PDB file of C-alpha atoms and ligand atoms in Angstrom:
ATOM      1  CA  UNK Y   1     121.537 127.187  65.137  1.00  0.00           C
ATOM      2  CA  UNK Y   2     124.461 129.048  63.547  1.00  0.00           C
ATOM      3  CA  UNK Y   3     126.887 130.736  65.952  1.00  0.00           C
ATOM      4  CA  UNK Y   4     125.142 129.246  68.995  1.00  0.00           C
ATOM      5  CA  UNK Y   5     128.318 127.679  70.406  1.00  0.00           C
ATOM      6  CA  UNK Y   6     130.334 130.853  69.784  1.00  0.00           C
ATOM      7  CA  UNK Y   7     127.730 132.967  71.574  1.00  0.00           C
ATOM      8  CA  UNK Y   8     127.629 130.536  74.460  1.00  0.00           C
ATOM      9  CA  UNK Y   9     131.432 130.509  74.749  1.00  0.00           C
ATOM     10  CA  UNK Y  10     131.550 134.314  74.687  1.00  0.00           C
ATOM     11  CA  UNK Y  11     128.971 134.450  77.485  1.00  0.00           C
ATOM     12  CA  UNK Y  12     130.916 131.885  79.499  1.00  0.00           C
ATOM     13  CA  UNK Y  13     134.123 133.941  79.155  1.00  0.00           C
ATOM     14  CA  UNK Y  14     132.272 137.045  80.369  1.00  0.00           C
ATOM     15  CA  UNK Y  15     131.518 135.251  83.629  1.00  0.00           C
ATOM     16  CA  UNK Y  16     135.202 135.761  84.522  1.00  0.00           C
ATOM     17  CA  UNK Y  17     134.451 139.471  84.963  1.00  0.00           C
ATOM     18  CA  UNK Y  18     131.670 138.865  87.496  1.00  0.00           C
ATOM     19  CA  UNK Y  19     132.425 139.257  91.191  1.00  0.00           C
ATOM     20  CA  UNK Y  20     130.400 138.924  94.360  1.00  0.00           C
ATOM     21  CA  UNK Y  21     128.706 142.154  95.371  1.00  0.00           C
ATOM     22  CA  UNK Y  22     128.552 143.649  91.888  1.00  0.00           C
ATOM     23  CA  UNK Y  23     125.696 145.575  90.339  1.00  0.00           C
ATOM     24  CA  UNK Y  24     125.448 144.292  86.773  1.00  0.00           C
ATOM     25  CA  UNK Y  25     123.750 145.650  83.661  1.00  0.00           C
ATOM     26  CA  UNK Y  26     122.102 142.906  81.642  1.00  0.00           C
ATOM     27  CA  UNK Y  27     122.066 143.321  77.871  1.00  0.00           C
ATOM     28  CA  UNK Y  28     119.425 142.320  75.365  1.00  0.00           C
ATOM     29  CA  UNK Y  29     119.456 139.740  72.577  1.00  0.00           C
ATOM     30  CA  UNK Y  30     120.326 136.106  71.964  1.00  0.00           C
ATOM     31  CA  UNK Y  31     123.961 136.378  73.136  1.00  0.00           C
ATOM     32  CA  UNK Y  32     123.094 138.364  76.257  1.00  0.00           C
ATOM     33  CA  UNK Y  33     120.462 135.705  77.013  1.00  0.00           C
ATOM     34  CA  UNK Y  34     123.204 133.098  77.390  1.00  0.00           C
ATOM     35  CA  UNK Y  35     124.957 135.363  79.887  1.00  0.00           C
ATOM     36  CA  UNK Y  36     121.777 135.893  81.934  1.00  0.00           C
ATOM     37  CA  UNK Y  37     121.247 132.141  82.047  1.00  0.00           C
ATOM     38  CA  UNK Y  38     124.815 131.470  83.226  1.00  0.00           C
ATOM     39  CA  UNK Y  39     124.523 134.238  85.792  1.00  0.00           C
ATOM     40  CA  UNK Y  40     121.261 132.731  87.059  1.00  0.00           C
ATOM     41  CA  UNK Y  41     123.035 129.386  87.568  1.00  0.00           C
ATOM     42  CA  UNK Y  42     125.756 131.078  89.628  1.00  0.00           C
ATOM     43  CA  UNK Y  43     123.163 133.014  91.648  1.00  0.00           C
ATOM     44  CA  UNK Y  44     121.416 129.731  92.409  1.00  0.00           C
ATOM     45  CA  UNK Y  45     124.797 128.495  93.676  1.00  0.00           C
ATOM     46  CA  UNK Y  46     125.220 131.487  95.998  1.00  0.00           C
ATOM     47  CA  UNK Y  47     126.648 134.362  93.926  1.00  0.00           C
ATOM     48  CA  UNK Y  48     125.471 137.682  95.385  1.00  0.00           C
ATOM     49  CA  UNK Y  49     124.801 140.279  92.705  1.00  0.00           C
ATOM     50  CA  UNK Y  50     121.989 142.619  91.771  1.00  0.00           C
ATOM     51  CA  UNK Y  51     121.107 143.507  88.214  1.00  0.00           C
ATOM     52  CA  UNK Y  52     119.569 146.147  85.982  1.00  0.00           C
ATOM     53  CA  UNK Y  53     117.863 145.129  82.767  1.00  0.00           C
ATOM     54  CA  UNK Y  54     118.268 146.955  79.437  1.00  0.00           C
ATOM     55  CA  UNK Y  55     114.838 145.954  78.095  1.00  0.00           C
ATOM     56  CA  UNK Y  56     111.440 144.585  79.026  1.00  0.00           C
ATOM     57  CA  UNK Y  57     112.479 141.376  77.239  1.00  0.00           C
ATOM     58  CA  UNK Y  58     115.513 140.950  79.497  1.00  0.00           C
ATOM     59  CA  UNK Y  59     113.473 141.924  82.547  1.00  0.00           C
ATOM     60  CA  UNK Y  60     111.056 139.047  81.818  1.00  0.00           C
ATOM     61  CA  UNK Y  61     113.944 136.630  81.265  1.00  0.00           C
ATOM     62  CA  UNK Y  62     115.762 137.664  84.452  1.00  0.00           C
ATOM     63  CA  UNK Y  63     112.606 137.428  86.531  1.00  0.00           C
ATOM     64  CA  UNK Y  64     111.790 133.993  85.166  1.00  0.00           C
ATOM     65  CA  UNK Y  65     115.272 132.780  86.180  1.00  0.00           C
ATOM     66  CA  UNK Y  66     115.269 134.327  89.651  1.00  0.00           C
ATOM     67  CA  UNK Y  67     117.908 136.972  88.880  1.00  0.00           C
ATOM     68  CA  UNK Y  68     117.481 139.861  91.365  1.00  0.00           C
ATOM     69  CA  UNK Y  69     116.638 143.152  89.652  1.00  0.00           C
ATOM     70  CA  UNK Y  70     116.692 146.618  91.136  1.00  0.00           C
ATOM     71  CA  UNK Y  71     115.288 149.845  89.669  1.00  0.00           C
ATOM     72  CA  UNK Y  72     117.936 151.850  87.817  1.00  0.00           C
ATOM     73  CA  UNK Y  73     116.964 154.957  89.788  1.00  0.00           C
ATOM     74  CA  UNK Y  74     118.038 153.270  93.038  1.00  0.00           C
ATOM     75  CA  UNK Y  75     121.546 152.576  91.785  1.00  0.00           C
ATOM     76  CA  UNK Y  76     124.519 154.877  92.199  1.00  0.00           C
ATOM     77  CA  UNK Y  77     127.081 152.580  90.594  1.00  0.00           C
ATOM     78  CA  UNK Y  78     127.017 149.859  87.948  1.00  0.00           C
ATOM     79  CA  UNK Y  79     130.210 147.826  88.092  1.00  0.00           C
ATOM     80  CA  UNK Y  80     129.767 145.794  84.935  1.00  0.00           C
ATOM     81  CA  UNK Y  81     127.485 145.582  81.912  1.00  0.00           C
ATOM     82  CA  UNK Y  82     127.530 142.588  79.588  1.00  0.00           C
ATOM     83  CA  UNK Y  83     125.742 142.971  76.278  1.00  0.00           C
ATOM     84  CA  UNK Y  84     125.804 141.775  72.676  1.00  0.00           C
ATOM     85  CA  UNK Y  85     126.360 143.809  69.512  1.00  0.00           C
ATOM     86  CA  UNK Y  86     125.298 143.782  65.888  1.00  0.00           C
ATOM     87  CA  UNK Y  87     128.741 144.795  64.640  1.00  0.00           C
ATOM     88  CA  UNK Y  88     132.103 145.355  66.299  1.00  0.00           C
ATOM     89  CA  UNK Y  89     134.510 147.526  64.330  1.00  0.00           C
ATOM     90  CA  UNK Y  90     138.078 148.740  64.846  1.00  0.00           C
ATOM     91  CA  UNK Y  91     138.694 150.314  68.240  1.00  0.00           C
ATOM     92  CA  UNK Y  92     135.697 148.520  69.729  1.00  0.00           C
ATOM     93  CA  UNK Y  93     133.197 150.836  68.076  1.00  0.00           C
ATOM     94  CA  UNK Y  94     129.829 149.102  67.963  1.00  0.00           C
ATOM     95  CA  UNK Y  95     126.581 149.097  66.107  1.00  0.00           C
ATOM     96  CA  UNK Y  96     123.800 148.118  68.490  1.00  0.00           C
ATOM     97  CA  UNK Y  97     120.018 148.230  68.450  1.00  0.00           C
ATOM     98  CA  UNK Y  98     119.124 145.248  66.302  1.00  0.00           C
ATOM     99  CA  UNK Y  99     116.840 144.271  69.162  1.00  0.00           C
ATOM    100  CA  UNK Y 100     115.492 147.838  69.456  1.00  0.00           C
ATOM    101  CA  UNK Y 101     116.897 148.272  72.974  1.00  0.00           C
ATOM    102  CA  UNK Y 102     119.692 150.718  72.086  1.00  0.00           C
ATOM    103  CA  UNK Y 103     118.511 153.637  74.226  1.00  0.00           C
ATOM    104  CA  UNK Y 104     118.465 151.788  77.537  1.00  0.00           C
ATOM    105  CA  UNK Y 105     121.506 149.777  76.473  1.00  0.00           C
ATOM    106  CA  UNK Y 106     123.507 152.923  75.858  1.00  0.00           C
ATOM    107  CA  UNK Y 107     122.371 154.684  79.035  1.00  0.00           C
ATOM    108  CA  UNK Y 108     123.293 151.658  81.145  1.00  0.00           C
ATOM    109  CA  UNK Y 109     126.559 150.806  79.353  1.00  0.00           C
ATOM    110  CA  UNK Y 110     127.688 154.415  79.509  1.00  0.00           C
ATOM    111  CA  UNK Y 111     126.914 154.555  83.235  1.00  0.00           C
ATOM    112  CA  UNK Y 112     128.911 151.380  83.911  1.00  0.00           C
ATOM    113  CA  UNK Y 113     132.479 151.119  85.121  1.00  0.00           C
ATOM    114  CA  UNK Y 114     133.113 148.385  82.561  1.00  0.00           C
ATOM    115  CA  UNK Y 115     131.204 147.291  79.462  1.00  0.00           C
ATOM    116  CA  UNK Y 116     131.964 143.808  78.193  1.00  0.00           C
ATOM    117  CA  UNK Y 117     130.654 142.992  74.725  1.00  0.00           C
ATOM    118  CA  UNK Y 118     129.962 139.365  73.932  1.00  0.00           C
ATOM    119  CA  UNK Y 119     129.614 138.348  70.336  1.00  0.00           C
ATOM    120  CA  UNK Y 120     130.320 135.789  67.647  1.00  0.00           C
ATOM    121  CA  UNK Y 121     132.856 136.071  64.798  1.00  0.00           C
ATOM    122  CA  UNK Y 122     130.210 137.131  62.236  1.00  0.00           C
ATOM    123  CA  UNK Y 123     129.906 140.508  64.006  1.00  0.00           C
ATOM    124  CA  UNK Y 124     133.623 141.282  63.866  1.00  0.00           C
ATOM    125  CA  UNK Y 125     134.036 143.672  60.901  1.00  0.00           C
ATOM    126  CA  UNK Y 126     136.776 145.850  59.422  1.00  0.00           C
ATOM    127  CA  UNK Y 127     134.334 148.631  58.517  1.00  0.00           C
ATOM    128  CA  UNK Y 128     130.983 149.247  60.204  1.00  0.00           C
ATOM    129  CA  UNK Y 129     127.797 149.645  58.203  1.00  0.00           C
ATOM    130  CA  UNK Y 130     126.792 146.398  56.538  1.00  0.00           C
ATOM    131  CA  UNK Y 131     124.311 146.017  59.411  1.00  0.00           C
ATOM    132  CA  UNK Y 132     121.678 148.784  59.159  1.00  0.00           C
ATOM    133  CA  UNK Y 133     122.366 151.422  61.799  1.00  0.00           C
ATOM    134  CA  UNK Y 134     119.356 151.778  64.147  1.00  0.00           C
ATOM    135  CA  UNK Y 135     118.350 155.324  65.090  1.00  0.00           C
ATOM    136  CA  UNK Y 136     115.631 155.837  67.717  1.00  0.00           C
ATOM    137  CA  UNK Y 137     113.306 158.776  66.999  1.00  0.00           C
ATOM    138  CA  UNK Y 138     110.312 160.358  68.694  1.00  0.00           C
ATOM    139  CA  UNK Y 139     106.901 159.507  67.212  1.00  0.00           C
ATOM    140  CA  UNK Y 140     106.248 163.248  66.934  1.00  0.00           C
ATOM    141  CA  UNK Y 141     107.379 164.310  63.462  1.00  0.00           C
ATOM    142  CA  UNK Y 142     109.068 161.033  62.600  1.00  0.00           C
ATOM    143  CA  UNK Y 143     108.595 161.406  58.828  1.00  0.00           C
ATOM    144  CA  UNK Y 144     110.421 164.751  58.806  1.00  0.00           C
ATOM    145  CA  UNK Y 145     113.023 163.392  61.238  1.00  0.00           C
ATOM    146  CA  UNK Y 146     113.638 160.499  58.827  1.00  0.00           C
ATOM    147  CA  UNK Y 147     114.398 162.980  56.037  1.00  0.00           C
ATOM    148  CA  UNK Y 148     116.729 164.952  58.308  1.00  0.00           C
ATOM    149  CA  UNK Y 149     118.471 161.722  59.359  1.00  0.00           C
ATOM    150  CA  UNK Y 150     119.011 160.885  55.694  1.00  0.00           C
ATOM    151  CA  UNK Y 151     120.487 164.362  55.146  1.00  0.00           C
ATOM    152  CA  UNK Y 152     122.735 163.966  58.198  1.00  0.00           C
ATOM    153  CA  UNK Y 153     124.031 160.627  56.944  1.00  0.00           C
ATOM    154  CA  UNK Y 154     124.883 162.099  53.537  1.00  0.00           C
ATOM    155  CA  UNK Y 155     126.556 165.115  55.148  1.00  0.00           C
ATOM    156  CA  UNK Y 156     128.606 162.806  57.372  1.00  0.00           C
ATOM    157  CA  UNK Y 157     130.089 161.098  54.296  1.00  0.00           C
ATOM    158  CA  UNK Y 158     127.786 158.168  53.582  1.00  0.00           C
ATOM    159  CA  UNK Y 159     127.232 157.918  49.881  1.00  0.00           C
ATOM    160  CA  UNK Y 160     123.736 156.562  49.234  1.00  0.00           C
ATOM    161  CA  UNK Y 161     122.010 155.787  52.531  1.00  0.00           C
ATOM    162  CA  UNK Y 162     118.532 154.316  52.670  1.00  0.00           C
ATOM    163  CA  UNK Y 163     116.431 155.073  55.740  1.00  0.00           C
ATOM    164  CA  UNK Y 164     113.656 152.654  56.601  1.00  0.00           C
ATOM    165  CA  UNK Y 165     111.111 152.746  59.427  1.00  0.00           C
ATOM    166  CA  UNK Y 166     111.229 149.496  61.366  1.00  0.00           C
ATOM    167  CA  UNK Y 167     107.990 147.522  61.562  1.00  0.00           C
ATOM    168  CA  UNK Y 168     106.913 145.501  64.576  1.00  0.00           C
ATOM    169  CA  UNK Y 169     107.615 141.768  64.100  1.00  0.00           C
ATOM    170  CA  UNK Y 170     104.965 140.076  61.929  1.00  0.00           C
ATOM    171  CA  UNK Y 171     103.012 143.296  61.647  1.00  0.00           C
ATOM    172  CA  UNK Y 172     102.444 146.248  59.376  1.00  0.00           C
ATOM    173  CA  UNK Y 173     102.499 148.579  62.398  1.00  0.00           C
ATOM    174  CA  UNK Y 174     105.575 150.595  63.245  1.00  0.00           C
ATOM    175  CA  UNK Y 175     107.717 149.139  65.979  1.00  0.00           C
ATOM    176  CA  UNK Y 176     107.404 150.951  69.305  1.00  0.00           C
ATOM    177  CA  UNK Y 177     110.440 150.700  71.595  1.00  0.00           C
ATOM    178  CA  UNK Y 178     110.373 150.263  75.380  1.00  0.00           C
ATOM    179  CA  UNK Y 179     110.735 154.041  75.525  1.00  0.00           C
ATOM    180  CA  UNK Y 180     107.679 154.621  73.279  1.00  0.00           C
ATOM    181  CA  UNK Y 181     109.687 155.677  70.222  1.00  0.00           C
ATOM    182  CA  UNK Y 182     110.209 154.415  66.663  1.00  0.00           C
ATOM    183  CA  UNK Y 183     113.346 153.032  65.003  1.00  0.00           C
ATOM    184  CA  UNK Y 184     114.844 154.119  61.686  1.00  0.00           C
ATOM    185  CA  UNK Y 185     117.079 151.448  60.191  1.00  0.00           C
ATOM    186  CA  UNK Y 186     119.733 153.285  58.200  1.00  0.00           C
ATOM    187  CA  UNK Y 187     121.242 151.181  55.429  1.00  0.00           C
ATOM    188  CA  UNK Y 188     124.649 152.726  54.962  1.00  0.00           C
ATOM    189  CA  UNK Y 189     126.736 149.999  53.355  1.00  0.00           C
ATOM    190  CA  UNK Y 190     129.842 151.488  54.938  1.00  0.00           C
ATOM    191  CA  UNK Y 191     130.280 154.063  57.691  1.00  0.00           C
ATOM    192  CA  UNK Y 192     133.753 155.457  56.942  1.00  0.00           C
ATOM    193  CA  UNK Y 193     133.900 157.797  59.956  1.00  0.00           C
ATOM    194  CA  UNK Y 194     131.631 156.579  62.780  1.00  0.00           C
ATOM    195  CA  UNK Y 195     132.445 159.523  65.084  1.00  0.00           C
ATOM    196  CA  UNK Y 196     131.458 162.013  62.381  1.00  0.00           C
ATOM    197  CA  UNK Y 197     128.240 160.125  61.624  1.00  0.00           C
ATOM    198  CA  UNK Y 198     127.427 159.935  65.341  1.00  0.00           C
ATOM    199  CA  UNK Y 199     127.914 163.684  65.722  1.00  0.00           C
ATOM    200  CA  UNK Y 200     125.686 164.463  62.726  1.00  0.00           C
ATOM    201  CA  UNK Y 201     122.932 162.141  63.954  1.00  0.00           C
ATOM    202  CA  UNK Y 202     123.021 163.560  67.475  1.00  0.00           C
ATOM    203  CA  UNK Y 203     122.433 167.003  65.966  1.00  0.00           C
ATOM    204  CA  UNK Y 204     119.059 166.095  64.451  1.00  0.00           C
ATOM    205  CA  UNK Y 205     116.066 167.200  66.565  1.00  0.00           C
ATOM    206  CA  UNK Y 206     113.772 164.194  67.076  1.00  0.00           C
ATOM    207  CA  UNK Y 207     116.665 161.738  67.267  1.00  0.00           C
ATOM    208  CA  UNK Y 208     116.559 160.254  70.756  1.00  0.00           C
ATOM    209  CA  UNK Y 209     119.672 158.080  70.344  1.00  0.00           C
ATOM    210  CA  UNK Y 210     121.617 156.227  67.672  1.00  0.00           C
ATOM    211  CA  UNK Y 211     123.163 152.784  67.716  1.00  0.00           C
ATOM    212  CA  UNK Y 212     126.806 153.815  67.351  1.00  0.00           C
ATOM    213  CA  UNK Y 213     128.590 153.064  70.637  1.00  0.00           C
ATOM    214  CA  UNK Y 214     131.930 154.863  70.562  1.00  0.00           C
ATOM    215  CA  UNK Y 215     134.457 154.641  73.382  1.00  0.00           C
ATOM    216  CA  UNK Y 216     132.040 152.713  75.613  1.00  0.00           C
ATOM    217  CA  UNK Y 217     133.114 149.069  75.254  1.00  0.00           C
ATOM    218  CA  UNK Y 218     136.262 148.237  77.203  1.00  0.00           C
ATOM    219  CA  UNK Y 219     136.338 144.519  76.517  1.00  0.00           C
ATOM    220  CA  UNK Y 220     135.129 142.628  73.451  1.00  0.00           C
ATOM    221  CA  UNK Y 221     134.818 138.854  73.716  1.00  0.00           C
ATOM    222  CA  UNK Y 222     134.435 137.016  70.444  1.00  0.00           C
ATOM    223  CA  UNK Y 223     133.327 133.474  71.084  1.00  0.00           C
ATOM    224  CA  UNK Y 224     134.799 130.697  68.972  1.00  0.00           C
ATOM    225  CA  UNK Y 225     133.891 127.020  68.519  1.00  0.00           C
ATOM    226  CA  UNK Y 226     136.391 126.088  71.221  1.00  0.00           C
ATOM    227  CA  UNK Y 227     136.728 129.148  73.464  1.00  0.00           C
ATOM    228  CA  UNK Y 228     136.929 132.886  73.090  1.00  0.00           C
ATOM    229  CA  UNK Y 229     139.180 135.660  71.792  1.00  0.00           C
ATOM    230  CA  UNK Y 230     139.349 138.608  74.163  1.00  0.00           C
ATOM    231  CA  UNK Y 231     140.232 142.147  73.090  1.00  0.00           C
ATOM    232  CA  UNK Y 232     140.778 144.854  75.725  1.00  0.00           C
ATOM    233  CA  UNK Y 233     140.556 148.564  74.857  1.00  0.00           C
TER     234      UNK Y 233
HETATM  235  C1  LIG P 301     119.693 144.778  71.051  1.00  0.00           C
HETATM  236  C2  LIG P 301     121.113 144.699  70.664  1.00  0.00           C
HETATM  237  C3  LIG P 301     121.749 143.338  70.681  1.00  0.00           C
HETATM  238  O1  LIG P 301     122.822 143.352  71.539  1.00  0.00           O
HETATM  239  C4  LIG P 301     122.209 143.022  69.297  1.00  0.00           C
HETATM  240  O2  LIG P 301     121.089 143.105  68.419  1.00  0.00           O
HETATM  241  C5  LIG P 301     122.831 141.640  69.202  1.00  0.00           C
HETATM  242  O3  LIG P 301     121.879 140.661  69.376  1.00  0.00           O
HETATM  243  P1  LIG P 301     122.216 139.126  69.265  1.00  0.00           P
HETATM  244  O4  LIG P 301     123.086 138.776  70.409  1.00  0.00           O
HETATM  245  O5  LIG P 301     120.855 138.446  69.317  1.00  0.00           O
HETATM  246  O6  LIG P 301     122.891 138.890  67.927  1.00  0.00           O
HETATM  247  O7  LIG P 301     121.787 145.661  70.378  1.00  0.00           O
HETATM  248  O8  LIG P 301     119.211 146.092  70.917  1.00  0.00           O
END
């Protein structure tokens, strides 16, 4: 499958950041899956870590591989979080949420000492926005919230956004996130000022969280066919 080797190499490079005794946040998605699998191999060989999952999907994966999980509420420090991204822009600003896990992903990444992003070269962009920006909204009033999100995007400088409610895979039903919310996929084309857009979106009642991660990633690892390119922020 396309980018498989790059994703695998990015995950392998992220293992260099893992140390015995760490509490580690586990991301969601196909790239994060490679990391969980590599971590499981090391745990089987004696590595002592405990982990927190960013989604029910990752929880199931971790459990199936024997990766020790602890409830987030019992943790006072997360040393490291390793997660994928849908786009990585200048300054390490991310779009996340393609897998609908952005709320837990952001809470856990933001609570971590160090977020390492693992990705493939297709996600490395000069301007964010080709990937639709996911915005998580409460089910209560979501149609009005969608209109207000559209307004906020326009006011933040996006020319002709299109806001679409995400459907559950292979279904006509709306997707429901692990947190019981819906996702608006905001087709922006380009997001010229991510910080401004983030601020406008955060100001809309009914928006639980948006997929712009600003100032959270400290390391971005872009896997290549033969290794990985590492950018520190
Ligand atoms: C899930 C995410 C993922 O990290 C993002 O969608 C990237 O996934 P993949 O590694 O499968 O390309 O944000 O909510």
